[in-house]
mmCIF file of C-alpha atoms in Angstrom:
data_model
loop_
_atom_site.group_PDB
_atom_site.id
_atom_site.type_symbol
_atom_site.label_atom_id
_atom_site.label_comp_id
_atom_site.label_asym_id
_atom_site.label_seq_id
_atom_site.Cartn_x
_atom_site.Cartn_y
_atom_site.Cartn_z
ATOM 1 C CA MET A 1 0.193 0.035 0.087
ATOM 2 C CA THR A 2 1.084 3.570 -0.888
ATOM 3 C CA THR A 3 0.439 6.568 1.135
ATOM 4 C CA THR A 4 1.398 9.676 -0.549
ATOM 5 C CA THR A 5 1.064 13.576 -0.565
ATOM 6 C CA PRO A 6 -1.834 15.406 -2.160
ATOM 7 C CA SER A 7 0.997 16.836 -5.019
ATOM 8 C CA GLU A 8 1.598 12.706 -5.577
ATOM 9 C CA THR A 9 -1.666 11.627 -6.533
ATOM 10 C CA THR A 10 -4.034 11.928 -9.730
ATOM 11 C CA PRO A 11 -7.797 12.540 -8.838
ATOM 12 C CA SER A 12 -8.727 9.060 -10.491
ATOM 13 C CA ASP A 13 -6.806 6.659 -8.509
ATOM 14 C CA SER A 14 -8.106 4.587 -5.420
ATOM 15 C CA THR A 15 -5.337 2.693 -5.026
ATOM 16 C CA VAL A 16 -3.340 5.778 -3.218
ATOM 17 C CA ILE A 17 -4.465 6.908 0.133
ATOM 18 C CA ARG A 18 -3.065 9.753 1.455
ATOM 19 C CA ARG A 19 -3.670 12.150 4.278
ATOM 20 C CA ALA A 20 -6.569 14.938 3.422
ATOM 21 C CA VAL A 21 -5.988 18.745 3.028
ATOM 22 C CA ALA A 22 -8.612 20.975 3.052
ATOM 23 C CA ALA A 23 -9.110 21.182 -0.531
ATOM 24 C CA ASP A 24 -10.317 17.560 -0.397
ATOM 25 C CA ALA A 25 -13.181 18.245 2.096
ATOM 26 C CA GLU A 26 -15.833 17.876 -0.558
ATOM 27 C CA ASN A 27 -14.419 14.616 -1.721
ATOM 28 C CA VAL A 28 -14.046 13.308 2.061
ATOM 29 C CA VAL A 29 -17.655 14.479 2.583
ATOM 30 C CA ALA A 30 -19.051 12.650 -0.581
ATOM 31 C CA ALA A 31 -17.720 9.671 0.683
ATOM 32 C CA MET A 32 -19.051 9.789 3.928
ATOM 33 C CA VAL A 33 -22.512 10.419 2.511
ATOM 34 C CA ALA A 34 -22.247 7.669 -0.187
ATOM 35 C CA GLY A 35 -20.581 5.443 2.371
ATOM 36 C CA PHE A 36 -23.219 6.093 4.799
ATOM 37 C CA SER A 37 -26.338 6.057 2.465
ATOM 38 C CA ALA A 38 -27.659 3.112 4.222
ATOM 39 C CA ASP A 39 -26.824 2.731 7.434
ATOM 40 C CA PRO A 40 -29.157 1.999 9.956
ATOM 41 C CA ILE A 41 -28.065 4.642 12.555
ATOM 42 C CA ILE A 42 -26.949 7.582 9.644
ATOM 43 C CA SER A 43 -29.927 7.287 7.020
ATOM 44 C CA CYS A 44 -32.081 5.132 8.282
ATOM 45 C CA TRP A 45 -32.421 7.156 11.852
ATOM 46 C CA LEU A 46 -30.517 10.190 12.321
ATOM 47 C CA PHE A 47 -31.412 11.543 8.906
ATOM 48 C CA ASN A 48 -34.081 9.357 8.160
ATOM 49 C CA ASP A 49 -35.904 11.462 5.287
ATOM 50 C CA PRO A 50 -34.474 10.192 1.745
ATOM 51 C CA ALA A 51 -35.988 13.200 0.083
ATOM 52 C CA THR A 52 -33.280 15.127 2.486
ATOM 53 C CA TYR A 53 -30.786 12.517 3.275
ATOM 54 C CA HIS A 54 -27.992 13.896 1.073
ATOM 55 C CA GLN A 55 -28.508 17.852 2.137
ATOM 56 C CA TYR A 56 -28.488 17.179 5.687
ATOM 57 C CA SER A 57 -25.832 14.809 6.093
ATOM 58 C CA SER A 58 -23.445 16.495 3.605
ATOM 59 C CA GLY A 59 -23.440 19.358 6.256
ATOM 60 C CA TYR A 60 -23.446 16.815 9.106
ATOM 61 C CA PHE A 61 -20.063 15.554 7.723
ATOM 62 C CA ALA A 62 -18.558 18.694 6.539
ATOM 63 C CA CYS A 63 -18.844 19.603 9.946
ATOM 64 C CA TYR A 64 -16.363 16.719 10.864
ATOM 65 C CA ALA A 65 -14.245 16.942 7.812
ATOM 66 C CA ASP A 66 -13.417 20.482 8.320
ATOM 67 C CA PHE A 67 -12.723 20.018 12.184
ATOM 68 C CA THR A 68 -10.869 17.011 12.047
ATOM 69 C CA ILE A 69 -8.713 18.240 8.941
ATOM 70 C CA GLU A 70 -7.632 20.956 11.400
ATOM 71 C CA HIS A 71 -7.662 18.870 14.726
ATOM 72 C CA GLY A 72 -7.182 15.125 14.063
ATOM 73 C CA TYR A 73 -6.217 13.328 10.656
ATOM 74 C CA VAL A 74 -8.278 12.572 7.769
ATOM 75 C CA TRP A 75 -7.495 10.087 4.701
ATOM 76 C CA THR A 76 -9.420 9.997 1.773
ATOM 77 C CA THR A 77 -8.508 7.583 -1.812
ATOM 78 C CA GLY A 78 -6.936 9.582 -4.750
ATOM 79 C CA ASP A 79 -10.555 9.378 -6.472
ATOM 80 C CA GLY A 80 -12.247 10.434 -3.560
ATOM 81 C CA ILE A 81 -14.559 7.304 -3.037
ATOM 82 C CA GLY A 82 -13.352 6.585 -0.015
ATOM 83 C CA ALA A 83 -12.349 8.674 3.524
ATOM 84 C CA LEU A 84 -11.548 7.963 7.189
ATOM 85 C CA ILE A 85 -12.229 10.746 9.818
ATOM 86 C CA THR A 86 -10.267 10.219 12.975
ATOM 87 C CA MET A 87 -8.911 12.194 15.691
ATOM 88 C CA PRO A 88 -7.309 11.640 19.260
ATOM 89 C CA LEU A 89 -10.227 11.090 21.950
ATOM 90 C CA SER A 90 -9.315 14.459 23.422
ATOM 91 C CA ALA A 91 -9.682 16.424 20.334
ATOM 92 C CA CYS A 92 -13.223 14.730 19.790
ATOM 93 C CA GLN A 93 -14.485 15.798 23.432
ATOM 94 C CA ARG A 94 -13.334 19.072 22.601
ATOM 95 C CA ALA A 95 -15.645 19.139 19.623
ATOM 96 C CA GLN A 96 -18.777 17.963 22.443
ATOM 97 C CA HIS A 97 -18.007 21.111 24.281
ATOM 98 C CA ASP A 98 -17.155 23.679 21.829
ATOM 99 C CA ASN A 99 -20.254 26.109 20.985
ATOM 100 C CA GLU A 100 -18.994 27.476 17.949
ATOM 101 C CA PHE A 101 -18.906 23.558 16.501
ATOM 102 C CA HIS A 102 -22.327 22.974 18.300
ATOM 103 C CA ASP A 103 -23.967 26.014 16.540
ATOM 104 C CA ARG A 104 -22.177 24.687 13.515
ATOM 105 C CA ILE A 105 -23.884 21.170 13.509
ATOM 106 C CA ALA A 106 -27.244 22.727 14.719
ATOM 107 C CA ALA A 107 -27.248 24.945 11.609
ATOM 108 C CA ALA A 108 -26.036 22.207 9.146
ATOM 109 C CA THR A 109 -28.805 19.525 10.267
ATOM 110 C CA GLY A 110 -31.821 21.611 10.644
ATOM 111 C CA PRO A 111 -34.655 19.984 11.582
ATOM 112 C CA PHE A 112 -32.798 16.308 12.520
ATOM 113 C CA ALA A 113 -30.315 18.175 15.239
ATOM 114 C CA GLU A 114 -32.169 17.074 18.028
ATOM 115 C CA ARG A 115 -31.502 13.413 16.965
ATOM 116 C CA VAL A 116 -27.642 14.593 16.104
ATOM 117 C CA PHE A 117 -26.929 15.793 19.617
ATOM 118 C CA LEU A 118 -28.794 12.743 21.133
ATOM 119 C CA LEU A 119 -26.711 10.516 19.235
ATOM 120 C CA ASP A 120 -23.563 12.673 20.108
ATOM 121 C CA LYS A 121 -24.633 12.201 24.094
ATOM 122 C CA VAL A 122 -24.806 8.698 23.733
ATOM 123 C CA LEU A 123 -21.622 8.121 21.930
ATOM 124 C CA ALA A 124 -20.057 10.319 24.515
ATOM 125 C CA ASP A 125 -21.219 8.696 27.502
ATOM 126 C CA ARG A 126 -19.752 5.491 26.665
ATOM 127 C CA GLN A 127 -16.322 7.060 25.067
ATOM 128 C CA PRO A 128 -13.531 5.696 27.469
ATOM 129 C CA THR A 129 -12.091 7.855 29.841
ATOM 130 C CA SER A 130 -8.865 8.339 28.882
ATOM 131 C CA PRO A 131 -8.416 10.696 26.166
ATOM 132 C CA ASP A 132 -5.328 9.223 25.257
ATOM 133 C CA GLN A 133 -6.668 7.246 21.930
ATOM 134 C CA ILE A 134 -7.308 7.298 18.293
ATOM 135 C CA TYR A 135 -10.702 7.583 17.449
ATOM 136 C CA GLY A 136 -11.674 6.248 14.384
ATOM 137 C CA ALA A 137 -14.723 8.150 14.010
ATOM 138 C CA PHE A 138 -16.083 7.412 10.032
ATOM 139 C CA ILE A 139 -14.988 5.475 7.844
ATOM 140 C CA GLY A 140 -17.097 6.053 4.190
ATOM 141 C CA VAL A 141 -16.638 3.909 0.987
ATOM 142 C CA ALA A 142 -19.205 4.593 -1.939
ATOM 143 C CA PRO A 143 -21.141 0.670 -1.774
ATOM 144 C CA ASP A 144 -20.330 -0.243 -5.252
ATOM 145 C CA ASN A 145 -16.635 0.068 -4.406
ATOM 146 C CA ARG A 146 -16.622 -1.870 -0.948
ATOM 147 C CA ASP A 147 -15.194 -5.318 -2.514
ATOM 148 C CA ARG A 148 -12.106 -3.457 -2.864
ATOM 149 C CA ARG A 149 -10.950 -3.294 0.123
ATOM 150 C CA LEU A 150 -10.845 0.152 0.304
ATOM 151 C CA GLY A 151 -12.261 0.477 4.052
ATOM 152 C CA SER A 152 -9.441 -2.412 5.432
ATOM 153 C CA ARG A 153 -6.903 0.203 3.588
ATOM 154 C CA LEU A 154 -7.974 3.247 5.222
ATOM 155 C CA ALA A 155 -8.421 1.364 9.174
ATOM 156 C CA HIS A 156 -4.526 0.337 8.210
ATOM 157 C CA GLU A 157 -3.854 3.826 8.257
ATOM 158 C CA TRP A 158 -5.475 4.658 11.427
ATOM 159 C CA PHE A 159 -4.256 1.766 13.371
ATOM 160 C CA ASN A 160 -0.657 2.963 11.686
ATOM 161 C CA LEU A 161 -1.282 6.424 13.437
ATOM 162 C CA ALA A 162 -2.563 4.921 16.655
ATOM 163 C CA ASP A 163 0.928 2.316 16.616
ATOM 164 C CA GLN A 164 3.247 5.654 15.712
ATOM 165 C CA LEU A 165 1.717 7.450 18.702
ATOM 166 C CA GLY A 166 1.781 4.429 21.009
ATOM 167 C CA LEU A 167 -1.900 5.166 21.230
ATOM 168 C CA PRO A 168 -4.707 2.205 21.338
ATOM 169 C CA ALA A 169 -7.226 2.599 18.608
ATOM 170 C CA TYR A 170 -11.282 3.135 19.697
ATOM 171 C CA GLY A 171 -13.831 2.877 17.371
ATOM 172 C CA VAL A 172 -17.958 2.494 17.554
ATOM 173 C CA ALA A 173 -19.700 0.237 14.769
ATOM 174 C CA SER A 174 -23.118 1.493 13.881
ATOM 175 C CA CYS A 175 -24.553 -2.191 12.444
ATOM 176 C CA LYS A 176 -23.731 -5.747 12.356
ATOM 177 C CA ARG A 177 -22.042 -5.384 9.387
ATOM 178 C CA ASN A 178 -19.824 -2.484 10.089
ATOM 179 C CA SER A 179 -19.036 -4.638 13.663
ATOM 180 C CA ARG A 180 -18.211 -7.681 11.225
ATOM 181 C CA PHE A 181 -15.900 -5.257 9.500
ATOM 182 C CA HIS A 182 -14.112 -3.936 12.650
ATOM 183 C CA ALA A 183 -13.551 -7.519 13.770
ATOM 184 C CA SER A 184 -12.142 -8.145 10.672
ATOM 185 C CA THR A 185 -9.673 -4.957 10.969
ATOM 186 C CA GLY A 186 -8.832 -6.341 14.627
ATOM 187 C CA LEU A 187 -11.064 -3.831 16.373
ATOM 188 C CA PRO A 188 -12.891 -5.562 19.558
#
């Protein structure tokens, strides 16, 4: 597997996984929106109106992509069909108490903001107490590209980061399919 800088990739290359920069945010969001389009939590409960799923989930993922490109670690495929949003758990906890981030999420998710904040609270209440972990917030791969092992390759970047920093990796699966994926990558 190859990890490169943005200047070394071509836009249509999904064999390359690289750290995302601010200019990649739109592709990261697109990968998340597509990747979670049939997810039982994100698309079936959180943003449960198919007519507005794209609008509100895009806003939601844009908030996280922007925050995490600045305060965490985001990887993307060269063609933007897959992405990983991960951060130190301390950055996630900072976002949970940041009024500006809260206001941005509320504006981006409109009528679904109450559900978003409920989900955030449920997840926060179950987070490990030690902030010294690398939290894999989202791995998104467009459904028609899942047989290419892009999710596993993205998870590999997450685990490499945790190893380099000497920290454990932490993630939450939203459904049985994602639990099987987590288990296949070595997460409990």
